[in-house]
Coordinates of C-alpha atoms and ligand atoms in Angstrom, one line a residue:
M153 CA 121.2 38.7 4.4
T154 CA 119.1 39.7 7.4
S155 CA 115.3 39.6 7.3
P156 CA 113.0 42.6 7.3
Q157 CA 112.3 44.1 10.8
E158 CA 115.8 43.2 11.9
T159 CA 118.3 45.8 12.8
T160 CA 121.3 45.3 10.5
A161 CA 124.9 45.5 11.7
D162 CA 126.9 48.6 11.5
H163 CA 128.1 49.6 8.1
D164 CA 130.9 51.9 6.8
V165 CA 128.8 52.9 3.8
V166 CA 125.1 52.8 3.1
V167 CA 124.1 53.5 -0.4
I168 CA 120.5 54.4 -1.2
G169 CA 119.6 53.5 -4.8
A170 CA 120.4 50.8 -7.4
G171 CA 120.5 52.8 -10.6
F172 CA 123.7 53.5 -12.5
A173 CA 125.0 55.6 -9.6
G174 CA 124.1 53.4 -6.6
L175 CA 125.4 50.2 -8.2
Y176 CA 128.7 51.8 -9.0
A177 CA 128.9 53.1 -5.4
V178 CA 128.3 49.7 -4.0
H179 CA 130.8 48.1 -6.3
R180 CA 133.6 50.6 -5.6
A181 CA 132.9 50.8 -1.8
N182 CA 133.0 47.0 -1.6
E183 CA 136.2 46.9 -3.6
R184 CA 137.8 49.3 -1.2
G185 CA 137.0 47.0 1.7
H186 CA 134.1 48.9 3.2
R187 CA 131.2 47.1 4.8
V188 CA 128.5 48.3 2.4
L189 CA 124.8 48.0 2.4
G190 CA 122.6 49.1 -0.6
I191 CA 118.9 49.8 -0.1
E192 CA 116.5 50.2 -3.0
A193 CA 112.8 50.8 -3.2
A194 CA 112.5 48.8 -6.5
H195 CA 112.5 45.1 -6.6
G196 CA 115.7 45.0 -8.6
P197 CA 118.5 47.2 -10.0
G198 CA 118.0 49.7 -12.8
G199 CA 116.8 52.9 -11.3
T200 CA 115.4 55.1 -14.1
W201 CA 115.4 52.0 -16.4
Y202 CA 113.6 49.8 -13.9
W203 CA 110.7 52.3 -13.5
N204 CA 110.3 54.0 -16.8
R205 CA 109.0 51.1 -19.0
Y206 CA 106.6 53.0 -21.1
P207 CA 106.5 52.3 -24.9
G208 CA 109.2 54.1 -26.7
A209 CA 111.5 54.7 -23.7
R210 CA 115.1 55.0 -24.8
C211 CA 118.2 56.9 -24.0
D212 CA 119.0 60.2 -25.7
V213 CA 122.8 59.9 -25.2
E214 CA 124.3 57.3 -27.5
S215 CA 124.6 54.0 -25.7
L216 CA 128.3 53.6 -26.5
D217 CA 128.7 56.7 -24.3
Y218 CA 125.8 56.2 -21.9
S219 CA 127.3 53.1 -20.3
Y220 CA 130.0 52.5 -17.6
S221 CA 133.5 53.3 -18.5
F222 CA 135.3 51.9 -15.4
D223 CA 135.8 48.4 -16.7
E224 CA 137.5 47.9 -20.1
Q225 CA 136.4 44.2 -20.4
L226 CA 132.8 45.1 -19.7
Q227 CA 132.7 47.8 -22.4
Q228 CA 134.5 45.6 -24.8
E229 CA 132.2 42.6 -24.2
W230 CA 128.8 44.3 -24.1
R231 CA 127.2 44.7 -27.6
W232 CA 124.7 47.6 -27.9
S233 CA 122.3 46.8 -30.7
E234 CA 121.3 50.3 -31.6
R235 CA 122.6 53.8 -31.4
Y236 CA 120.1 54.7 -28.7
A237 CA 119.1 51.5 -26.8
T238 CA 115.6 50.8 -25.7
Q239 CA 114.7 50.7 -22.0
P240 CA 114.6 46.8 -22.0
E241 CA 118.1 46.7 -23.4
I242 CA 119.5 49.3 -20.9
L243 CA 117.8 47.4 -18.1
R244 CA 119.4 44.2 -19.3
Y245 CA 122.8 45.9 -19.3
I246 CA 122.4 47.2 -15.8
E247 CA 121.2 43.8 -14.6
H248 CA 124.2 42.2 -16.3
V249 CA 126.5 44.7 -14.5
A250 CA 124.9 43.8 -11.2
D251 CA 125.5 40.1 -11.8
R252 CA 128.9 40.4 -13.3
F253 CA 130.2 42.3 -10.2
D254 CA 128.0 40.3 -7.9
L255 CA 126.3 43.4 -6.5
R256 CA 122.8 42.1 -5.6
R257 CA 124.1 40.4 -2.5
H258 CA 124.8 43.8 -0.9
Y259 CA 121.2 45.1 -1.5
R260 CA 117.9 45.1 0.3
F261 CA 115.5 45.5 -2.6
G262 CA 111.9 46.5 -2.2
E263 CA 112.6 48.7 0.8
R264 CA 112.1 52.4 0.7
V265 CA 114.2 54.6 3.0
L266 CA 111.8 56.8 5.0
A267 CA 114.2 58.5 7.3
A268 CA 117.8 59.0 8.1
S269 CA 119.2 60.9 11.1
F270 CA 122.8 61.8 12.1
D271 CA 124.0 61.4 15.7
E272 CA 126.9 63.7 16.4
A273 CA 128.2 61.8 19.4
S274 CA 128.8 58.6 17.5
A275 CA 129.2 60.4 14.1
Q276 CA 126.8 57.8 12.7
W277 CA 123.8 57.8 10.4
T278 CA 120.8 55.7 11.4
V279 CA 118.7 54.8 8.4
R280 CA 115.1 53.5 8.6
T281 CA 113.1 51.8 5.8
D282 CA 109.4 51.0 5.3
A283 CA 110.1 47.4 5.9
G284 CA 111.3 48.1 9.4
T285 CA 115.0 47.8 8.7
V286 CA 117.2 50.0 10.8
A287 CA 120.8 50.3 9.7
T288 CA 123.7 52.4 11.1
T289 CA 126.5 53.7 9.0
R290 CA 129.3 56.1 9.1
H291 CA 128.7 57.3 5.5
L292 CA 125.4 57.7 3.7
I293 CA 125.6 57.9 -0.1
C294 CA 122.3 59.1 -1.6
A295 CA 122.3 57.7 -5.2
T296 CA 118.6 58.4 -5.1
G297 CA 118.3 59.9 -8.7
S298 CA 117.6 63.3 -10.2
L299 CA 114.5 62.1 -12.0
S300 CA 113.1 59.5 -9.7
A301 CA 110.4 61.4 -7.7
P302 CA 107.5 61.3 -10.2
H303 CA 105.1 64.3 -10.3
R304 CA 101.4 63.7 -10.3
P305 CA 99.7 66.9 -11.2
D306 CA 96.9 68.3 -9.1
I307 CA 94.1 68.7 -11.7
P308 CA 90.6 69.1 -10.6
G309 CA 88.5 65.8 -10.7
L310 CA 91.5 63.6 -11.6
D311 CA 90.5 61.2 -8.8
D312 CA 87.0 61.0 -10.3
F313 CA 88.2 59.5 -13.6
E314 CA 87.1 55.9 -13.7
G315 CA 89.4 54.7 -16.4
D316 CA 93.0 53.5 -16.0
V317 CA 95.6 56.0 -15.0
L318 CA 99.1 55.1 -16.0
M319 CA 102.3 57.0 -15.3
T320 CA 105.3 56.8 -17.7
A321 CA 107.5 57.1 -14.6
N322 CA 106.0 54.0 -13.1
W323 CA 104.8 51.9 -16.0
P324 CA 103.3 48.5 -15.3
H325 CA 105.9 45.8 -15.6
E326 CA 103.6 43.4 -17.3
G327 CA 103.0 46.0 -20.1
V328 CA 99.7 47.4 -21.2
D329 CA 97.6 46.3 -24.2
L330 CA 96.0 49.4 -25.5
T331 CA 94.4 47.8 -28.5
G332 CA 90.9 49.2 -29.0
R333 CA 91.4 51.7 -26.2
R334 CA 90.7 55.4 -26.3
V335 CA 93.8 56.9 -24.8
A336 CA 94.7 60.4 -23.6
V337 CA 98.2 61.7 -22.7
I338 CA 99.0 64.6 -20.5
G339 CA 102.6 65.8 -21.0
T340 CA 104.8 66.6 -23.9
G341 CA 108.2 66.5 -22.4
S342 CA 110.7 63.8 -23.4
S343 CA 108.6 61.0 -22.0
G344 CA 105.4 62.1 -23.7
V345 CA 107.3 62.8 -27.0
Q346 CA 108.9 59.3 -26.9
S347 CA 105.6 57.4 -26.0
V348 CA 103.1 59.2 -28.2
P349 CA 104.1 57.6 -31.6
L350 CA 103.8 54.1 -30.0
L351 CA 100.6 54.8 -28.1
A352 CA 99.1 56.1 -31.3
E353 CA 100.0 52.9 -33.2
Q354 CA 98.3 50.8 -30.5
A355 CA 95.3 52.8 -29.4
E356 CA 92.0 53.2 -31.2
S357 CA 92.3 56.9 -30.6
L358 CA 94.8 59.2 -28.9
V359 CA 94.3 62.7 -27.5
V360 CA 97.4 64.6 -26.6
F361 CA 96.8 67.3 -24.0
Q362 CA 99.6 69.7 -24.5
R363 CA 100.2 72.7 -22.2
S364 CA 103.6 73.7 -23.5
P365 CA 105.1 72.4 -26.8
N366 CA 108.7 71.3 -26.7
F367 CA 111.5 71.3 -29.3
S368 CA 112.1 67.9 -30.5
V369 CA 114.8 66.5 -32.9
P370 CA 114.6 63.1 -34.6
A371 CA 117.0 60.6 -33.1
F372 CA 117.9 59.2 -36.4
N373 CA 118.2 56.0 -34.5
R374 CA 119.6 52.9 -36.2
S375 CA 121.2 49.6 -35.5
I376 CA 125.0 49.6 -35.5
P377 CA 126.5 47.3 -38.1
D378 CA 129.3 44.9 -36.9
D379 CA 132.2 46.7 -38.7
E380 CA 131.2 50.1 -37.3
Y381 CA 130.8 48.5 -33.8
A382 CA 134.2 46.9 -34.1
E383 CA 135.8 50.3 -35.0
A384 CA 134.0 51.9 -32.0
L385 CA 135.4 49.2 -29.7
R386 CA 138.9 49.7 -31.1
T387 CA 138.7 53.4 -30.5
Y388 CA 136.8 53.4 -27.2
A389 CA 139.7 54.8 -25.2
E390 CA 139.8 57.8 -27.4
R391 CA 136.0 58.2 -27.3
R392 CA 136.0 58.1 -23.5
A393 CA 138.9 60.5 -23.2
K394 CA 137.0 63.1 -25.3
S395 CA 134.0 62.5 -23.1
W396 CA 135.9 63.1 -19.9
A397 CA 137.3 66.3 -21.3
S398 CA 134.0 67.6 -22.6
T399 CA 131.3 69.9 -21.3
A400 CA 128.5 67.3 -21.3
G401 CA 130.2 63.9 -20.9
S402 CA 130.0 62.8 -24.5
P403 CA 132.6 62.9 -27.3
H404 CA 130.7 65.2 -29.6
V405 CA 132.3 68.6 -30.0
G406 CA 130.3 71.5 -31.3
Y407 CA 131.0 73.5 -34.5
D408 CA 133.7 76.0 -33.6
R409 CA 132.8 79.1 -35.7
E410 CA 130.4 81.7 -34.5
A411 CA 127.0 81.6 -36.2
L412 CA 127.0 85.3 -36.9
D413 CA 130.3 85.2 -38.8
L414 CA 128.8 82.9 -41.4
T415 CA 126.6 83.5 -44.4
P416 CA 123.0 82.3 -44.2
E417 CA 123.9 79.4 -46.5
E418 CA 126.9 78.4 -44.4
R419 CA 124.8 78.6 -41.2
R420 CA 122.1 76.5 -42.7
A421 CA 124.6 73.8 -43.6
V422 CA 125.8 73.7 -40.0
F423 CA 122.2 73.5 -38.7
D424 CA 121.5 70.8 -41.3
E425 CA 124.6 68.8 -40.1
W426 CA 123.7 69.1 -36.4
W427 CA 120.1 68.3 -37.1
Q428 CA 121.1 65.1 -38.8
R429 CA 123.3 64.1 -35.8
G430 CA 120.0 63.8 -34.0
G431 CA 118.4 64.7 -30.7
V432 CA 119.9 66.8 -28.0
L433 CA 123.1 67.3 -30.0
F434 CA 121.3 70.0 -32.0
A435 CA 121.8 72.3 -29.0
K436 CA 125.5 72.3 -29.7
A437 CA 125.4 73.4 -33.3
F438 CA 127.0 76.7 -32.4
P439 CA 129.0 77.4 -29.3
R440 CA 127.0 80.4 -28.2
Q441 CA 123.6 79.0 -29.2
T442 CA 122.2 78.9 -25.6
I443 CA 124.0 82.1 -24.6
D444 CA 123.2 84.6 -27.4
P445 CA 119.5 85.2 -28.1
E446 CA 120.2 86.2 -31.7
I447 CA 121.8 82.8 -32.5
N448 CA 119.2 81.0 -30.5
D449 CA 116.5 82.6 -32.6
L450 CA 118.1 81.3 -35.7
A451 CA 118.2 77.8 -34.3
R452 CA 114.6 78.1 -33.1
E453 CA 113.4 79.2 -36.6
Y454 CA 115.2 76.3 -38.2
A455 CA 113.5 73.8 -35.7
A456 CA 110.2 75.5 -36.4
E457 CA 110.6 75.0 -40.1
Q458 CA 111.2 71.3 -39.5
V459 CA 107.9 71.0 -37.7
R460 CA 106.0 72.8 -40.4
S461 CA 107.5 70.5 -43.0
R462 CA 106.4 67.4 -41.2
V463 CA 102.9 68.3 -39.9
H464 CA 100.2 68.6 -42.6
D465 CA 97.7 70.7 -40.7
A466 CA 99.0 74.2 -40.5
Q467 CA 97.2 75.1 -37.2
V468 CA 98.4 71.9 -35.5
A469 CA 102.0 72.6 -36.7
E470 CA 101.8 76.1 -35.2
D471 CA 100.5 74.7 -32.0
L472 CA 103.4 72.2 -31.8
I473 CA 106.1 75.0 -32.1
P474 CA 107.3 76.3 -28.8
N475 CA 107.4 80.1 -28.5
D476 CA 107.9 80.4 -24.7
H477 CA 111.6 79.4 -24.3
P478 CA 114.9 79.6 -26.1
I479 CA 115.7 76.3 -27.9
G480 CA 117.9 74.0 -25.7
T481 CA 117.0 75.7 -22.4
K482 CA 114.6 72.9 -21.7
R483 CA 116.0 69.5 -22.6
I484 CA 115.5 69.1 -26.4
C485 CA 113.4 65.9 -26.9
T486 CA 114.8 63.1 -29.0
D487 CA 112.0 61.5 -31.0
S488 CA 111.2 58.9 -33.5
G489 CA 108.3 60.2 -35.6
Y490 CA 106.7 62.4 -33.0
F491 CA 105.5 65.2 -35.2
E492 CA 104.4 62.9 -38.0
T493 CA 102.1 61.1 -35.5
F494 CA 99.8 64.2 -35.6
N495 CA 99.1 63.4 -39.3
R496 CA 97.3 60.2 -38.2
D497 CA 93.5 60.1 -38.3
N498 CA 93.3 58.6 -34.8
V499 CA 95.4 61.3 -33.1
S500 CA 94.3 64.8 -32.0
L501 CA 96.1 67.6 -30.3
V502 CA 94.5 69.7 -27.6
N503 CA 96.2 73.0 -27.0
L504 CA 95.6 73.6 -23.3
R505 CA 96.8 77.2 -23.6
R506 CA 93.6 77.8 -25.7
E507 CA 91.3 75.4 -24.0
P508 CA 92.5 74.5 -20.5
I509 CA 91.2 71.3 -18.7
E510 CA 88.4 72.5 -16.4
T511 CA 87.9 69.1 -14.8
F512 CA 88.2 65.4 -15.2
V513 CA 85.0 63.4 -14.9
K514 CA 84.4 59.7 -14.7
W515 CA 84.5 59.2 -18.5
G516 CA 87.2 61.7 -19.5
A517 CA 87.9 65.4 -19.3
K518 CA 86.1 68.7 -19.9
T519 CA 88.0 71.6 -21.2
A520 CA 86.8 75.2 -21.6
T521 CA 85.2 74.4 -25.0
S522 CA 84.9 70.7 -25.4
S523 CA 84.6 67.2 -23.8
Y524 CA 86.9 64.3 -24.4
E525 CA 86.0 60.7 -23.7
F526 CA 88.7 58.1 -23.1
D527 CA 89.3 54.9 -21.1
T528 CA 93.0 55.3 -20.3
L529 CA 94.9 58.3 -19.2
V530 CA 98.7 58.5 -19.5
L531 CA 100.5 60.9 -17.2
A532 CA 103.8 61.9 -18.7
T533 CA 104.0 64.7 -16.2
G534 CA 107.7 64.7 -15.1
F535 CA 109.4 64.7 -11.8
D536 CA 110.2 66.7 -8.8
A537 CA 113.6 66.8 -10.3
L538 CA 117.1 67.0 -8.7
T539 CA 115.8 67.6 -5.1
G540 CA 112.6 65.6 -4.8
A541 CA 114.2 62.2 -3.9
L542 CA 116.0 63.7 -1.0
T543 CA 113.4 66.1 0.2
R544 CA 110.7 63.4 0.2
M545 CA 112.7 61.5 2.8
D546 CA 112.9 62.6 6.4
V547 CA 116.7 63.2 6.4
R548 CA 117.8 65.0 9.4
G549 CA 121.3 66.4 10.0
T550 CA 123.2 67.8 13.0
D551 CA 120.6 70.3 14.2
G552 CA 117.6 68.0 13.5
V553 CA 116.6 70.1 10.5
T554 CA 115.3 68.1 7.6
M555 CA 116.8 68.4 4.1
A556 CA 113.4 69.7 2.9
E557 CA 113.6 72.5 5.5
R558 CA 117.3 73.2 4.7
W559 CA 116.5 73.5 1.0
A560 CA 113.2 75.4 1.3
D561 CA 114.7 78.4 -0.4
G562 CA 116.6 76.3 -2.9
P563 CA 119.3 73.7 -2.6
L564 CA 122.6 74.7 -0.9
T565 CA 125.5 72.5 -1.6
L566 CA 129.2 72.3 -1.9
L567 CA 130.0 70.8 -5.4
G568 CA 126.5 69.4 -5.3
L569 CA 127.9 66.5 -3.2
S570 CA 127.7 67.8 0.3
V571 CA 125.3 69.9 2.4
P572 CA 126.2 72.0 5.5
G573 CA 124.7 70.3 8.6
F574 CA 124.7 66.9 7.0
P575 CA 128.2 65.4 7.6
N576 CA 129.2 62.2 5.8
L577 CA 126.1 62.4 3.6
Y578 CA 126.8 62.6 -0.1
N579 CA 124.4 63.3 -2.9
I580 CA 125.2 61.8 -6.3
S581 CA 124.3 63.5 -9.5
G582 CA 122.0 66.0 -7.8
A583 CA 121.5 69.7 -7.3
G584 CA 124.7 71.8 -7.8
S585 CA 126.5 69.3 -9.9
P586 CA 126.4 68.8 -13.8
S587 CA 124.2 65.7 -13.4
V588 CA 121.3 66.1 -15.8
L589 CA 123.3 68.4 -18.1
A590 CA 125.8 65.7 -18.8
N591 CA 126.1 62.0 -19.5
M592 CA 124.9 60.7 -16.1
V593 CA 126.8 57.5 -16.1
L594 CA 130.1 59.3 -16.2
T595 CA 129.0 61.9 -13.7
A596 CA 128.1 59.1 -11.4
E597 CA 131.5 57.4 -11.8
Q598 CA 133.2 60.7 -11.1
H599 CA 131.1 61.6 -8.1
V600 CA 131.4 58.2 -6.5
D601 CA 135.2 58.0 -7.0
W602 CA 135.6 61.4 -5.5
V603 CA 133.5 60.6 -2.4
L604 CA 135.3 57.3 -1.8
D605 CA 138.6 59.2 -2.0
L606 CA 137.3 61.6 0.6
I607 CA 136.3 58.7 2.8
A608 CA 139.8 57.2 2.4
H609 CA 141.3 60.6 3.3
L610 CA 139.3 60.6 6.5
D611 CA 140.2 57.0 7.4
E612 CA 143.9 57.5 6.7
R613 CA 144.1 60.5 9.0
G614 CA 141.8 59.4 11.8
F615 CA 138.9 61.7 11.0
R616 CA 135.4 60.6 11.7
A617 CA 133.4 63.2 9.8
A618 CA 133.5 65.6 6.8
E619 CA 131.0 68.4 6.7
A620 CA 130.6 71.1 4.1
R621 CA 131.3 74.6 5.6
E622 CA 128.4 76.9 5.3
D623 CA 130.5 79.7 3.6
A624 CA 132.0 77.2 1.1
A625 CA 128.5 75.9 0.2
V626 CA 127.2 79.4 -0.1
A627 CA 130.1 80.4 -2.4
W628 CA 129.6 77.2 -4.6
T629 CA 125.9 77.7 -4.8
K630 CA 126.4 81.4 -5.8
H631 CA 128.8 80.2 -8.5
V632 CA 126.2 77.7 -9.8
D633 CA 123.8 80.6 -10.0
E634 CA 126.1 83.0 -11.7
V635 CA 127.2 80.6 -14.4
A636 CA 123.5 79.9 -15.2
N637 CA 122.7 83.6 -15.2
G638 CA 125.3 84.0 -18.1
T639 CA 123.1 81.7 -20.3
L640 CA 119.6 81.7 -21.7
F641 CA 118.7 78.7 -19.4
T642 CA 117.2 80.9 -16.7
K643 CA 114.7 82.2 -19.3
A644 CA 112.7 78.9 -19.4
N645 CA 110.1 77.7 -16.9
S646 CA 111.8 74.4 -16.8
W647 CA 112.3 71.7 -14.3
Y648 CA 116.0 72.7 -14.2
M649 CA 114.6 76.0 -12.6
G650 CA 112.2 74.1 -10.3
A651 CA 109.3 75.7 -12.2
N652 CA 107.3 72.5 -12.8
I653 CA 106.5 72.0 -9.1
E654 CA 104.1 74.4 -7.4
G655 CA 105.7 76.1 -4.4
K656 CA 109.2 74.9 -5.2
A657 CA 111.9 77.6 -5.0
R658 CA 113.0 79.1 -8.3
G659 CA 116.5 79.0 -9.4
F660 CA 118.8 77.1 -11.8
I661 CA 119.5 73.8 -9.9
P662 CA 122.2 71.9 -11.8
Y663 CA 125.7 73.2 -12.5
I664 CA 126.0 74.4 -16.0
G665 CA 129.7 75.3 -16.0
G666 CA 130.6 72.0 -17.9
F667 CA 131.6 68.5 -16.9
K668 CA 135.3 69.0 -17.2
T669 CA 135.3 72.3 -15.4
Y670 CA 133.3 70.7 -12.6
I671 CA 135.9 67.9 -12.4
D672 CA 138.6 70.5 -12.1
H673 CA 136.8 72.1 -9.2
C674 CA 136.4 68.8 -7.4
E675 CA 140.1 68.0 -7.9
S676 CA 141.1 71.4 -6.7
V677 CA 139.1 70.9 -3.5
R678 CA 140.6 67.5 -3.0
D679 CA 144.1 68.7 -3.7
G680 CA 143.7 71.5 -1.3
G681 CA 143.1 69.0 1.5
Y682 CA 139.3 69.1 1.0
R683 CA 139.1 72.9 1.2
G684 CA 135.7 74.0 2.2
Y685 CA 135.1 71.0 4.5
V686 CA 135.4 70.7 8.2
L687 CA 137.1 67.4 9.0
S688 CA 136.6 66.3 12.5
S689 CA 137.9 63.5 14.7
Ligands
LIG969 P1 118.2 56.6 -10.7 O1 118.4 55.7 -11.9 O2 117.0 57.5 -10.8 O3 118.1 55.6 -9.5 C1 117.8 56.1 -8.2 C2 117.2 54.9 -7.5 O4 117.0 55.3 -6.1 C3 115.8 54.5 -8.0 O5 115.8 53.2 -8.3 C4 114.9 54.8 -6.8 O6 113.9 53.8 -6.6 C5 115.9 54.8 -5.6 N1 115.4 55.5 -4.5 C6 115.1 56.9 -4.5 N2 114.7 57.2 -3.2 C7 114.7 56.1 -2.5 C8 114.4 55.8 -1.2 N3 113.9 56.8 -0.3 N4 114.6 54.6 -0.7 C9 115.0 53.6 -1.5 N5 115.3 53.8 -2.8 C10 115.2 55.0 -3.3 N6 120.3 60.6 -18.6 C11 121.3 60.5 -19.6 O7 122.4 61.0 -19.3 N7 121.0 60.1 -20.8 C12 119.8 59.6 -21.1 O8 119.6 59.1 -22.3 C13 118.8 59.6 -20.2 N8 117.5 59.2 -20.5 C14 116.5 59.2 -19.5 C15 115.3 58.6 -19.8 C16 114.3 58.7 -18.9 C17 113.0 58.1 -19.2 C18 114.5 59.3 -17.6 C19 113.4 59.5 -16.6 C20 115.8 59.8 -17.3 C21 116.8 59.7 -18.2 N9 118.1 60.2 -18.0 C22 119.1 60.1 -18.9 C23 118.4 60.6 -16.6 C24 118.6 59.3 -15.7 O9 117.8 59.5 -14.6 C25 120.1 59.1 -15.4 O10 120.8 59.0 -16.6 C26 120.5 57.9 -14.7 O11 119.8 56.7 -15.0 C27 120.3 58.2 -13.2 O12 120.9 57.1 -12.5 P2 121.0 57.3 -10.9 O13 121.5 56.0 -10.4 O14 121.6 58.5 -10.5 O15 119.5 57.5 -10.5
LIG970 P1 109.0 66.9 -18.3 O1 109.9 67.2 -19.3 O2 108.9 67.7 -17.0 O3 107.5 67.0 -19.0 C1 106.4 67.0 -18.3 C2 105.2 67.4 -19.1 O4 104.0 67.3 -18.4 C3 105.4 68.8 -19.7 O5 104.9 68.9 -21.0 C4 104.4 69.6 -18.8 O6 103.9 70.8 -19.3 C5 103.3 68.5 -18.6 N1 102.5 68.8 -17.4 C6 102.9 68.7 -16.1 N2 101.9 69.1 -15.3 C7 100.8 69.4 -16.1 C8 99.5 69.8 -15.9 N3 99.0 70.0 -14.6 N4 98.7 70.1 -16.9 C9 99.2 69.9 -18.2 N5 100.4 69.4 -18.4 C10 101.3 69.2 -17.4 O7 109.0 65.3 -17.9 P2 109.6 64.1 -18.7 O8 109.0 64.1 -20.1 O9 109.3 62.9 -17.9 O10 111.1 64.4 -18.9 C11 111.9 64.7 -17.8 C12 113.3 64.5 -18.1 O11 113.7 63.2 -18.1 C13 113.7 65.0 -19.5 O12 113.9 66.4 -19.7 C14 115.0 64.2 -19.7 O13 116.1 64.8 -19.1 C15 114.7 62.9 -19.1 N6 114.0 62.0 -20.1 C16 114.9 61.6 -21.1 C17 114.3 60.8 -22.1 C18 115.1 60.4 -23.3 O14 114.8 60.8 -24.4 N7 116.1 59.6 -23.0 C19 113.0 60.4 -22.0 C20 112.2 60.7 -20.9 C21 112.8 61.5 -19.9 P3 104.7 72.2 -19.0 O15 105.9 72.1 -19.8 O16 103.7 73.2 -19.5 O17 104.9 72.2 -17.5

């Protein structure tokens, strides 16, 4: 491997990122004989699971599904210990994959790509990192993650706070001992909801600053006994086939009768069953639950009852029940004892809708009506999702325009994979693709395979570049928008809508038409000779 500051040789493929998507891209590109270079800001593989080491971090898609499907031996030999594995276990798995397929040798770790520019004459991308590396490549695969650009809120006085400030999205690798500490958390999305119960167990006191409550369903997590695991391994092919044919990349198919055709008792039984399945699966209890407001209201009321039955203080319970969005239109959190945590004597909830934070001060925070003293602040404040990783880089296409400028009014993509003006650049699991609405390991496999097929098509026919046509990208983006508008998802101020980042264009960013439908679209574009692309020699 070359040393930093050195210009690396030409590559066929540069992959940015070493999460699930990047590692798979490097593996497959290498297998196909491409000269491949991986670049990763982190000091090792893992992506999401390298950075998000906060207490309680786990997946919310079952590990048997949230894992690579491309290698039968790998999936037969790996043993997940629990239904939803913890962050350390998922990281161990990803590291195992990196070693098993000898992928680390292709990477430059600890280097952040600052800029990439396309030269039309040579049809090459030049990529520059913060370590001074300059690499040229024909194809640039951005496996930079949809939830990898952490969002630090701009709250008055935050820099004046003299205690420790931790971010769930960049948790210290050595861990943090919170024994005897007075801790405050801002953020009650999935990261906050997962970490709060464990922070409460460790800390002397915990204050949860909540701007918007979220729906959360218990994970009903458990270890998987050997006999059950053996059966899962035996039927893995079937399980995967269902996932590939599904809307969200997992084998769980929702109840097939309409909620409004059932009696209240029958309906309740269905809600009970889907609640017990745990976590995000509750969104699937009825097929039209995130489409029909009447059905959604029934599901919301059921979830609200669950909160009331768990939280002793009636006012706290009401504060924890969302009333600003249809259930499922923000990702339902998957928790282990979240609501029960508010029954602890050392935990308090501050409803920022009633008493907003006015300012941080060196010892804590002042709200409109009170003061809170703490030594450690945990920011579980989310990400500039789906577009942030790309727009934070200085990526310039054919006309010198940056991705941030190109997407100022919202992301414009063809299949989520390609952007007009950015030939031979491919975005994995990003805007305009099912990405965060599906099991992202499978979406990554599908995207990468499709991109490498496109590259093979170019090579076989002597083309040098593939660029999404403007009209084709406009049509795809309009389709992405139309499908979302047929659901209740556009009613929430969610990060899916870009609503969590000040100044970000509003619009539904991922593709909600379903994983299988999306695959069909991709295959149809491929089978039509890459319809919608300009292929040039
Ligand atoms: P990432 O894992 O985000 O990897 C992207 C990598 O690119 C990062 O390591 C980053 O450092 C690197 N990178 C970005 N920009 C640059 C740059 N300029 N230069 C160099 N390197 C760069 N999804 C699910 O389907 N199921 C789950 O259960 C689930 N749980 C999640 C839990 C948490 C806490 C979070 C935050 C997300 C979760 N997700 C889940 C979404 C998760 O992000 C994806 O499942 C998946 O891990 C994404 O893999 P990836 O390779 O696409 O991106
Ligand atoms: P998030 O869902 O965006 O939540 C961020 C939280 O921070 C929200 O409660 C938000 O409040 C709050 N916040 C942001 N700025 C604030 C401010 N200025 N003042 C007060 N509150 C503020 O982020 P996340 O929890 O990291 O989750 C992001 C996504 O990652 C999830 O939806 C999921 O897809 C994935 N994830 C999955 C898991 C899992 O269970 N496997 C765990 C973590 C993350 P508002 O809602 O009011 O903006």
